[in-house]
Amino acid sequence: MSGETGQYDRRTVLQAAGATGALGVAGLAGCIGSTDDDGGDGDGGGNGEVDFDTVQLGILEPFTGDFAALAEERNNGETLAVEEINQSDEFDFEFETEEYDTQLSPEDGVQAAQSAIQDDGAGFITGAISSSVALSINEVAGNQEVVYTPGAADVSITGSNCNEYVFRFETNTAQIAEVMTQWMVDNLGDKIHYQIADYAYGDSVREEVDRRMQDLSDGYEEVGFTSSAQGATNFESVLTQIEDNTDAADALVVGATGGHLIRFLAQAASRDLGNQIPIVTTTGSFGVVRGGAGTAGYNGEIYSGTRYVPGIETGDNQAFVEAYQNEYDSTPDNFSRVGYESVYTIATGIQEAGSRDPTVVRETLSGLSRETIFGEVTFRECDQQATNPVWMAQNVAPDQGEVADVELLTKLEGEEAIPACDAVGCGL
């Protein structure tokens, strides 16, 4: 796929109504990032001007463990964004960064966040792909009053466990479930067997799909349920249960990602499960999953709710793809764009606020609209979730090689996919 030619076009920031009121707010004494080394207040007085040179950014990712490949992909996007911002004339400061390994443990996530904030003085943190880890960092960010841009999809991160310092560019499970359920009811049916990874993200998939299926179809029924522990390597028993239920189910919904999903698809393919029942995933279109699964990624009918593929013609995506290819000699995927846009979100908030005080920046970001790879996206004031578009796709056999191609089947615009504010449980 070819990108646009020429230099990468820097972002034009579109500030939403209501954000300007934060620009002149003075930094709070004692807040991280609120004072300069020379005793200044760290505020540029708003109007997009700053009077400081650097901002400390903590990057928290599962660099080891089952999500390590996803973390590398996200970190590539983060690193590219930091390099662009530090070289850009549109930002009057540079990021200084430190990286921390969250693994897949909430305890390690908390320790990493606290180290970034307390030891290195970060007023802004980004990362974590596991929903359980992100939820633990959410709490740290709120308590320590630092801005956090998570990389996980559990709805509660910007729902029942939201706080005013958390802004999510990652597309959440509710947005994906919206496009999945509409497409399934129209094309597959309403009798569902769930196979869930037993942790926060898997639980969120089941809950969000179930809720929407009930709203869409009077005949909806959960006809089966199986689950596997996070990090499971042997799926023989659950595969047998699923096979025994294929006559009753119209589709198998799998709530898992990373190595867990790769292993499940590989073992499902060994039993030709995709030709017995359509397999509908939430992350099967991820490049890392398709690459790890090989031919198992398109054995039979394999579908996926889709957050991103590099071929989409939205916003300045093709310029991003070109910049990413030039930097890494590979194409970006979902977590690349999440890391990239999460860092740009923080940078935009700092520049627009004219401050590196996290409290001032979070007031500026809430309700802000900005240009992204998806076009204009807003961080809603009610939950600070980005209004991203979503797609439904099928993994199909490639023209060459063994890695599945992704065929987009339908699209929902951001406002169509995101739940109503009163339905997400966030009290902002």
Short mmCIF file of C-alpha atoms in Angstrom, two decimals:
data_model
loop_
_atom_site.label_atom_id
_atom_site.label_comp_id
_atom_site.label_asym_id
_atom_site.label_seq_id
_atom_site.Cartn_x
_atom_site.Cartn_y
_atom_site.Cartn_z
CA MET A 1 0.00 0.00 0.00
CA SER A 2 1.43 3.37 -0.93
CA GLY A 3 1.22 6.45 1.28
CA GLU A 4 1.01 10.08 0.31
CA THR A 5 4.20 11.70 -0.94
CA GLY A 6 6.07 14.61 0.58
CA GLN A 7 6.73 15.68 4.14
CA TYR A 8 4.49 14.61 7.00
CA ASP A 9 1.80 17.25 7.59
CA ARG A 10 1.77 18.43 11.21
CA ARG A 11 -1.49 18.50 13.12
CA THR A 12 -4.00 21.31 13.02
CA VAL A 13 -5.58 21.50 16.44
CA LEU A 14 -9.30 22.17 16.64
CA GLN A 15 -10.18 23.28 20.14
CA ALA A 16 -13.70 22.51 21.28
CA ALA A 17 -15.99 25.07 22.84
CA GLY A 18 -15.46 25.22 26.57
CA ALA A 19 -11.78 24.29 26.50
CA THR A 20 -10.60 27.89 26.30
CA GLY A 21 -11.70 28.50 29.84
CA ALA A 22 -8.84 26.35 31.08
CA LEU A 23 -6.12 28.22 29.27
CA GLY A 24 -5.62 30.99 31.76
CA VAL A 25 -5.84 28.87 34.90
CA ALA A 26 -2.71 29.25 37.00
CA GLY A 27 -0.65 26.18 37.92
CA LEU A 28 -1.31 24.72 41.35
CA ALA A 29 1.58 24.97 43.78
CA GLY A 30 3.13 21.59 44.46
CA CYS A 31 1.67 19.87 41.39
CA ILE A 32 4.10 17.84 39.29
CA GLY A 33 5.35 19.96 36.42
CA SER A 34 3.94 23.17 37.89
CA THR A 35 7.29 24.82 38.57
CA ASP A 36 10.30 25.54 36.40
CA ASP A 37 13.86 25.00 37.58
CA ASP A 38 14.33 28.77 37.66
CA GLY A 39 11.33 29.24 39.96
CA GLY A 40 8.82 30.12 37.25
CA ASP A 41 5.28 28.81 37.42
CA GLY A 42 5.49 26.56 34.38
CA ASP A 43 2.58 28.39 32.73
CA GLY A 44 2.76 30.23 29.46
CA GLY A 45 -0.49 32.00 30.25
CA GLY A 46 -2.45 30.07 27.63
CA ASN A 47 -2.94 31.04 23.98
CA GLY A 48 -0.76 28.13 22.88
CA GLU A 49 2.51 29.62 24.15
CA VAL A 50 4.78 27.97 26.71
CA ASP A 51 7.75 29.24 28.68
CA PHE A 52 9.39 25.90 29.50
CA ASP A 53 11.71 23.71 27.45
CA THR A 54 10.96 20.11 28.46
CA VAL A 55 8.15 17.90 29.75
CA GLN A 56 8.71 14.52 31.43
CA LEU A 57 6.66 11.68 29.92
CA GLY A 58 6.49 8.19 31.40
CA ILE A 59 5.92 5.30 28.95
CA LEU A 60 4.45 2.24 30.68
CA GLU A 61 4.15 -0.92 28.58
CA PRO A 62 4.12 -4.73 28.99
CA PHE A 63 7.55 -5.11 27.39
CA THR A 64 7.77 -8.69 28.73
CA GLY A 65 5.06 -11.34 28.84
CA ASP A 66 2.15 -12.35 26.63
CA PHE A 67 1.58 -8.82 25.24
CA ALA A 68 5.25 -8.04 24.50
CA ALA A 69 4.72 -7.95 20.72
CA LEU A 70 1.80 -5.57 21.14
CA ALA A 71 3.91 -3.42 23.47
CA GLU A 72 6.69 -3.16 20.90
CA GLU A 73 4.17 -2.06 18.29
CA ARG A 74 2.65 0.57 20.60
CA ASN A 75 6.08 1.78 21.66
CA ASN A 76 7.04 2.30 18.02
CA GLY A 77 4.08 4.67 17.66
CA GLU A 78 4.98 6.46 20.88
CA THR A 79 8.60 6.87 19.84
CA LEU A 80 7.68 8.19 16.40
CA ALA A 81 5.31 10.75 17.94
CA VAL A 82 7.93 11.92 20.43
CA GLU A 83 10.52 12.32 17.66
CA GLU A 84 8.09 14.32 15.50
CA ILE A 85 6.97 16.55 18.35
CA ASN A 86 10.54 17.22 19.48
CA GLN A 87 11.50 18.24 15.92
CA SER A 88 8.35 20.24 15.20
CA ASP A 89 8.00 24.02 15.14
CA GLU A 90 4.37 23.66 16.25
CA PHE A 91 5.32 22.60 19.78
CA ASP A 92 7.35 24.93 21.97
CA PHE A 93 8.75 22.17 24.18
CA GLU A 94 10.34 18.74 23.92
CA PHE A 95 9.43 15.50 25.64
CA GLU A 96 11.95 13.73 27.84
CA THR A 97 10.92 10.09 28.27
CA GLU A 98 11.59 7.07 30.44
CA GLU A 99 10.20 3.57 29.78
CA TYR A 100 8.87 1.18 32.43
CA ASP A 101 7.80 -2.48 32.17
CA THR A 102 4.29 -3.16 33.49
CA GLN A 103 4.35 -6.83 32.38
CA LEU A 104 0.76 -8.11 32.79
CA SER A 105 0.49 -7.43 36.48
CA PRO A 106 -1.59 -4.66 38.11
CA GLU A 107 0.99 -4.57 40.89
CA ASP A 108 3.83 -4.02 38.40
CA GLY A 109 1.70 -1.40 36.67
CA VAL A 110 1.22 0.53 39.91
CA GLN A 111 4.92 0.28 40.71
CA ALA A 112 5.87 1.50 37.22
CA ALA A 113 3.47 4.44 37.43
CA GLN A 114 4.67 5.42 40.88
CA SER A 115 8.29 5.21 39.76
CA ALA A 116 7.57 7.45 36.75
CA ILE A 117 5.74 10.01 38.88
CA GLN A 118 7.66 10.01 42.15
CA ASP A 119 11.19 9.09 41.06
CA ASP A 120 11.34 10.78 37.66
CA GLY A 121 8.83 13.60 38.06
CA ALA A 122 6.50 12.64 35.21
CA GLY A 123 3.30 14.68 35.13
CA PHE A 124 2.10 12.71 32.11
CA ILE A 125 2.04 8.94 31.57
CA THR A 126 0.89 6.72 28.73
CA GLY A 127 0.60 3.00 28.03
CA ALA A 128 -0.55 -0.38 29.37
CA ILE A 129 -2.42 -2.74 27.06
CA SER A 130 -3.92 -5.09 29.64
CA SER A 131 -7.20 -3.68 30.95
CA SER A 132 -6.50 -4.94 34.47
CA VAL A 133 -3.18 -3.10 34.49
CA ALA A 134 -4.67 0.06 32.97
CA LEU A 135 -7.39 0.13 35.61
CA SER A 136 -4.78 0.03 38.36
CA ILE A 137 -2.85 2.88 36.71
CA ASN A 138 -6.11 4.83 36.37
CA GLU A 139 -6.33 4.95 40.14
CA VAL A 140 -2.72 6.08 40.52
CA ALA A 141 -3.23 8.84 37.94
CA GLY A 142 -6.32 10.13 39.72
CA ASN A 143 -4.72 10.04 43.17
CA GLN A 144 -1.46 11.62 42.00
CA GLU A 145 -3.19 14.09 39.64
CA VAL A 146 -1.21 13.23 36.51
CA VAL A 147 -2.64 12.95 33.00
CA TYR A 148 -2.85 9.35 31.76
CA THR A 149 -3.60 8.06 28.24
CA PRO A 150 -4.23 4.28 28.51
CA GLY A 151 -3.87 1.70 25.76
CA ALA A 152 -6.48 -0.81 26.96
CA ALA A 153 -10.08 -1.26 25.86
CA ASP A 154 -12.19 -2.24 28.89
CA VAL A 155 -15.18 0.11 28.96
CA SER A 156 -14.86 0.88 32.66
CA ILE A 157 -11.53 2.69 32.11
CA THR A 158 -13.54 5.65 30.84
CA GLY A 159 -16.76 4.35 32.37
CA SER A 160 -17.43 3.34 35.97
CA ASN A 161 -13.72 3.66 36.86
CA CYS A 162 -13.13 6.92 35.01
CA ASN A 163 -11.48 9.94 36.54
CA GLU A 164 -10.78 13.46 35.32
CA TYR A 165 -7.11 12.77 34.57
CA VAL A 166 -7.69 9.86 32.15
CA PHE A 167 -8.09 10.46 28.38
CA ARG A 168 -8.37 7.44 26.08
CA PHE A 169 -7.64 7.44 22.37
CA GLU A 170 -7.87 3.64 22.18
CA THR A 171 -11.26 2.49 20.90
CA ASN A 172 -13.13 0.81 23.74
CA THR A 173 -14.97 -2.49 23.81
CA ALA A 174 -18.41 -0.84 23.69
CA GLN A 175 -17.55 0.88 20.41
CA ILE A 176 -16.31 -2.40 18.91
CA ALA A 177 -19.30 -4.32 20.28
CA GLU A 178 -21.65 -1.88 18.56
CA VAL A 179 -20.39 -2.66 15.06
CA MET A 180 -19.97 -6.38 15.81
CA THR A 181 -23.47 -6.93 17.10
CA GLN A 182 -25.21 -4.98 14.35
CA TRP A 183 -23.32 -6.97 11.74
CA MET A 184 -23.86 -10.34 13.44
CA VAL A 185 -27.62 -9.87 13.76
CA ASP A 186 -27.88 -8.89 10.09
CA ASN A 187 -25.52 -11.56 8.72
CA LEU A 188 -25.04 -14.50 11.12
CA GLY A 189 -27.86 -14.70 13.64
CA ASP A 190 -28.56 -14.14 17.32
CA LYS A 191 -27.62 -17.41 19.07
CA ILE A 192 -24.18 -16.86 20.59
CA HIS A 193 -21.58 -19.03 22.32
CA TYR A 194 -18.99 -16.98 24.24
CA GLN A 195 -15.36 -18.04 24.72
CA ILE A 196 -13.77 -15.53 27.08
CA ALA A 197 -10.30 -14.89 28.48
CA ASP A 198 -10.87 -14.78 32.22
CA TYR A 199 -9.81 -11.23 33.11
CA ALA A 200 -11.16 -7.67 32.80
CA TYR A 201 -11.01 -7.39 29.02
CA GLY A 202 -12.68 -10.72 28.33
CA ASP A 203 -15.42 -9.97 30.84
CA SER A 204 -15.96 -6.58 29.17
CA VAL A 205 -16.38 -8.20 25.74
CA ARG A 206 -19.05 -10.57 26.99
CA GLU A 207 -20.90 -7.84 28.89
CA GLU A 208 -20.91 -5.32 26.02
CA VAL A 209 -21.85 -7.80 23.29
CA ASP A 210 -24.57 -9.32 25.47
CA ARG A 211 -26.10 -5.92 26.27
CA ARG A 212 -26.27 -4.87 22.63
CA MET A 213 -27.56 -8.21 21.39
CA GLN A 214 -30.44 -7.94 23.86
CA ASP A 215 -31.29 -4.49 22.49
CA LEU A 216 -31.04 -5.56 18.83
CA SER A 217 -32.85 -8.89 18.78
CA ASP A 218 -35.85 -10.27 20.65
CA GLY A 219 -34.64 -13.75 19.76
CA TYR A 220 -31.12 -13.31 21.14
CA GLU A 221 -29.86 -16.10 23.35
CA GLU A 222 -26.54 -16.99 24.95
CA VAL A 223 -26.50 -20.67 24.10
CA GLY A 224 -23.09 -21.46 25.57
CA PHE A 225 -20.23 -20.06 27.63
CA THR A 226 -16.65 -21.20 28.13
CA SER A 227 -13.62 -19.40 29.52
CA SER A 228 -9.88 -19.84 29.83
CA ALA A 229 -7.39 -18.34 32.26
CA GLN A 230 -5.23 -15.46 31.12
CA GLY A 231 -2.08 -16.98 29.63
CA ALA A 232 -3.77 -20.33 28.92
CA THR A 233 -1.87 -22.60 26.53
CA ASN A 234 -4.20 -25.60 26.18
CA PHE A 235 -7.75 -25.09 24.85
CA GLU A 236 -8.68 -28.72 24.19
CA SER A 237 -11.46 -28.93 26.76
CA VAL A 238 -13.16 -25.67 25.77
CA LEU A 239 -12.85 -26.52 22.07
CA THR A 240 -14.65 -29.79 22.72
CA GLN A 241 -17.45 -27.94 24.52
CA ILE A 242 -17.73 -25.43 21.67
CA GLU A 243 -17.85 -28.20 19.05
CA ASP A 244 -20.63 -29.89 20.99
CA ASN A 245 -22.60 -26.65 20.77
CA THR A 246 -22.16 -25.68 17.12
CA ASP A 247 -25.64 -26.89 16.13
CA ALA A 248 -27.23 -24.51 18.64
CA ALA A 249 -25.02 -21.45 18.04
CA ASP A 250 -24.99 -19.06 15.07
CA ALA A 251 -21.60 -17.62 16.03
CA LEU A 252 -18.74 -18.02 18.48
CA VAL A 253 -17.70 -14.71 20.07
CA VAL A 254 -14.12 -14.80 21.38
CA GLY A 255 -13.08 -12.15 23.92
CA ALA A 256 -9.28 -12.33 23.97
CA THR A 257 -6.21 -10.74 22.44
CA GLY A 258 -2.45 -11.10 22.03
CA GLY A 259 -0.79 -14.48 22.52
CA HIS A 260 -3.93 -15.88 24.15
CA LEU A 261 -5.98 -15.33 20.98
CA ILE A 262 -3.17 -16.55 18.73
CA ARG A 263 -2.95 -19.85 20.61
CA PHE A 264 -6.73 -20.26 20.61
CA LEU A 265 -6.99 -19.69 16.85
CA ALA A 266 -4.13 -22.10 16.15
CA GLN A 267 -5.74 -24.88 18.16
CA ALA A 268 -9.19 -24.08 16.75
CA ALA A 269 -7.77 -24.39 13.23
CA SER A 270 -6.28 -27.80 14.04
CA ARG A 271 -9.86 -28.93 14.61
CA ASP A 272 -11.24 -26.95 11.66
CA LEU A 273 -13.54 -25.04 14.01
CA GLY A 274 -13.92 -22.03 11.71
CA ASN A 275 -15.66 -24.24 9.16
CA GLN A 276 -18.07 -25.53 11.80
CA ILE A 277 -19.09 -22.14 13.23
CA PRO A 278 -18.23 -18.52 12.38
CA ILE A 279 -15.62 -17.20 14.83
CA VAL A 280 -16.15 -13.53 15.71
CA THR A 281 -13.29 -11.83 17.54
CA THR A 282 -12.63 -8.36 18.88
CA THR A 283 -8.94 -8.24 17.92
CA GLY A 284 -8.44 -10.84 15.19
CA SER A 285 -7.66 -8.11 12.66
CA PHE A 286 -4.59 -6.96 14.64
CA GLY A 287 -1.43 -7.43 12.61
CA VAL A 288 0.34 -9.15 15.51
CA VAL A 289 -2.51 -11.64 15.87
CA ARG A 290 -2.70 -12.35 12.15
CA GLY A 291 1.07 -12.68 11.95
CA GLY A 292 1.23 -15.05 14.91
CA ALA A 293 -1.75 -17.14 13.79
CA GLY A 294 -0.59 -17.61 10.18
CA THR A 295 -3.02 -19.74 8.20
CA ALA A 296 -5.07 -20.27 11.37
CA GLY A 297 -6.03 -16.60 11.15
CA TYR A 298 -8.27 -17.31 8.16
CA ASN A 299 -9.15 -20.98 8.58
CA GLY A 300 -12.88 -20.98 7.90
CA GLU A 301 -14.96 -17.92 8.78
CA ILE A 302 -12.90 -15.61 11.00
CA TYR A 303 -14.34 -12.13 11.62
CA SER A 304 -13.26 -9.21 13.76
CA GLY A 305 -14.48 -5.92 15.07
CA THR A 306 -11.79 -3.60 13.78
CA ARG A 307 -10.24 -0.49 15.30
CA TYR A 308 -7.66 0.21 12.62
CA VAL A 309 -5.94 -1.09 9.50
CA PRO A 310 -3.26 0.90 7.66
CA GLY A 311 -5.23 1.08 4.40
CA ILE A 312 -8.04 3.29 5.71
CA GLU A 313 -8.45 6.63 3.92
CA THR A 314 -9.33 8.83 6.87
CA GLY A 315 -7.76 11.97 8.34
CA ASP A 316 -4.01 12.08 7.89
CA ASN A 317 -3.63 8.31 8.22
CA GLN A 318 -1.73 7.82 4.99
CA ALA A 319 0.84 10.43 6.02
CA PHE A 320 1.21 8.58 9.34
CA VAL A 321 1.63 5.26 7.51
CA GLU A 322 4.34 6.77 5.31
CA ALA A 323 6.20 8.24 8.29
CA TYR A 324 5.96 4.93 10.16
CA GLN A 325 7.20 2.93 7.16
CA ASN A 326 10.14 5.28 6.72
CA GLU A 327 11.07 4.91 10.39
CA TYR A 328 10.56 1.16 10.93
CA ASP A 329 10.42 -0.38 7.44
CA SER A 330 7.04 -1.92 8.33
CA THR A 331 3.40 -0.86 8.36
CA PRO A 332 1.70 0.36 11.55
CA ASP A 333 -1.14 -1.48 13.20
CA ASN A 334 -3.71 -0.78 15.90
CA PHE A 335 -1.40 -0.29 18.86
CA SER A 336 1.03 1.75 16.76
CA ARG A 337 -1.69 4.30 16.08
CA VAL A 338 -2.86 4.23 19.72
CA GLY A 339 0.62 4.98 21.03
CA TYR A 340 1.17 7.64 18.39
CA GLU A 341 -2.11 9.48 18.95
CA SER A 342 -1.94 9.11 22.74
CA VAL A 343 1.35 11.00 22.80
CA TYR A 344 0.03 13.63 20.38
CA THR A 345 -3.03 14.05 22.61
CA ILE A 346 -0.82 14.89 25.59
CA ALA A 347 1.35 17.21 23.52
CA THR A 348 -1.68 19.02 22.12
CA GLY A 349 -3.10 19.53 25.60
CA ILE A 350 0.18 20.94 26.90
CA GLN A 351 0.65 23.29 23.95
CA GLU A 352 -2.96 24.51 23.97
CA ALA A 353 -2.93 25.03 27.73
CA GLY A 354 0.44 26.77 27.63
CA SER A 355 1.24 24.76 30.75
CA ARG A 356 2.86 21.56 31.91
CA ASP A 357 0.72 21.51 35.04
CA PRO A 358 -1.36 18.31 34.63
CA THR A 359 -4.38 19.93 36.27
CA VAL A 360 -4.42 22.76 33.74
CA VAL A 361 -3.80 20.36 30.85
CA ARG A 362 -6.61 18.01 31.80
CA GLU A 363 -9.04 20.94 31.95
CA THR A 364 -7.95 21.88 28.43
CA LEU A 365 -8.22 18.35 27.02
CA SER A 366 -11.72 17.62 28.31
CA GLY A 367 -14.07 18.25 25.39
CA LEU A 368 -11.20 19.03 23.03
CA SER A 369 -11.51 18.14 19.33
CA ARG A 370 -8.38 17.56 17.31
CA GLU A 371 -7.34 16.28 13.91
CA THR A 372 -6.08 12.67 13.95
CA ILE A 373 -5.53 9.73 11.64
CA PHE A 374 -9.32 9.26 11.79
CA GLY A 375 -10.07 12.89 11.00
CA GLU A 376 -11.59 15.08 13.71
CA VAL A 377 -12.00 13.24 17.00
CA THR A 378 -13.42 14.63 20.26
CA PHE A 379 -12.61 13.63 23.84
CA ARG A 380 -16.13 13.83 25.23
CA GLU A 381 -16.48 15.87 28.40
CA CYS A 382 -18.71 13.23 29.98
CA ASP A 383 -16.11 10.42 29.92
CA GLN A 384 -13.04 11.70 28.01
CA GLN A 385 -13.30 8.81 25.53
CA ALA A 386 -12.32 9.51 21.92
CA THR A 387 -15.13 9.36 19.34
CA ASN A 388 -13.39 6.96 16.95
CA PRO A 389 -14.97 5.23 13.95
CA VAL A 390 -15.06 1.40 13.91
CA TRP A 391 -15.29 -1.30 11.25
CA MET A 392 -16.37 -4.93 10.89
CA ALA A 393 -13.98 -7.09 8.91
CA GLN A 394 -13.20 -10.63 7.81
CA ASN A 395 -9.77 -12.24 7.78
CA VAL A 396 -9.26 -13.64 4.29
CA ALA A 397 -6.58 -15.65 2.51
CA PRO A 398 -3.73 -13.45 1.25
CA ASP A 399 -2.63 -13.22 -2.36
CA GLN A 400 0.77 -14.44 -1.18
CA GLY A 401 2.30 -15.69 2.04
CA GLU A 402 0.46 -17.07 5.07
CA VAL A 403 -0.68 -13.93 6.93
CA ALA A 404 -4.38 -13.12 6.54
CA ASP A 405 -5.50 -10.01 4.72
CA VAL A 406 -8.29 -7.92 6.25
CA GLU A 407 -11.42 -7.23 4.19
CA LEU A 408 -13.50 -4.38 5.64
CA LEU A 409 -17.22 -5.19 5.54
CA THR A 410 -18.93 -2.18 7.14
CA LYS A 411 -18.15 1.01 9.06
CA LEU A 412 -19.77 2.98 11.87
CA GLU A 413 -18.82 6.62 12.36
CA GLY A 414 -17.64 7.69 15.80
CA GLU A 415 -20.91 9.19 16.99
CA GLU A 416 -22.82 6.08 15.84
CA ALA A 417 -20.55 3.67 17.69
CA ILE A 418 -19.96 5.37 21.03
CA PRO A 419 -22.50 4.73 23.82
CA ALA A 420 -24.60 7.58 25.16
CA CYS A 421 -23.03 9.45 28.07
CA ASP A 422 -25.70 8.27 30.48
CA ALA A 423 -24.96 4.64 29.60
CA VAL A 424 -21.25 4.44 30.45
CA GLY A 425 -21.35 4.96 34.21
CA CYS A 426 -18.80 7.78 34.36
CA GLY A 427 -19.54 10.57 36.80
CA LEU A 428 -17.49 13.39 35.26
#
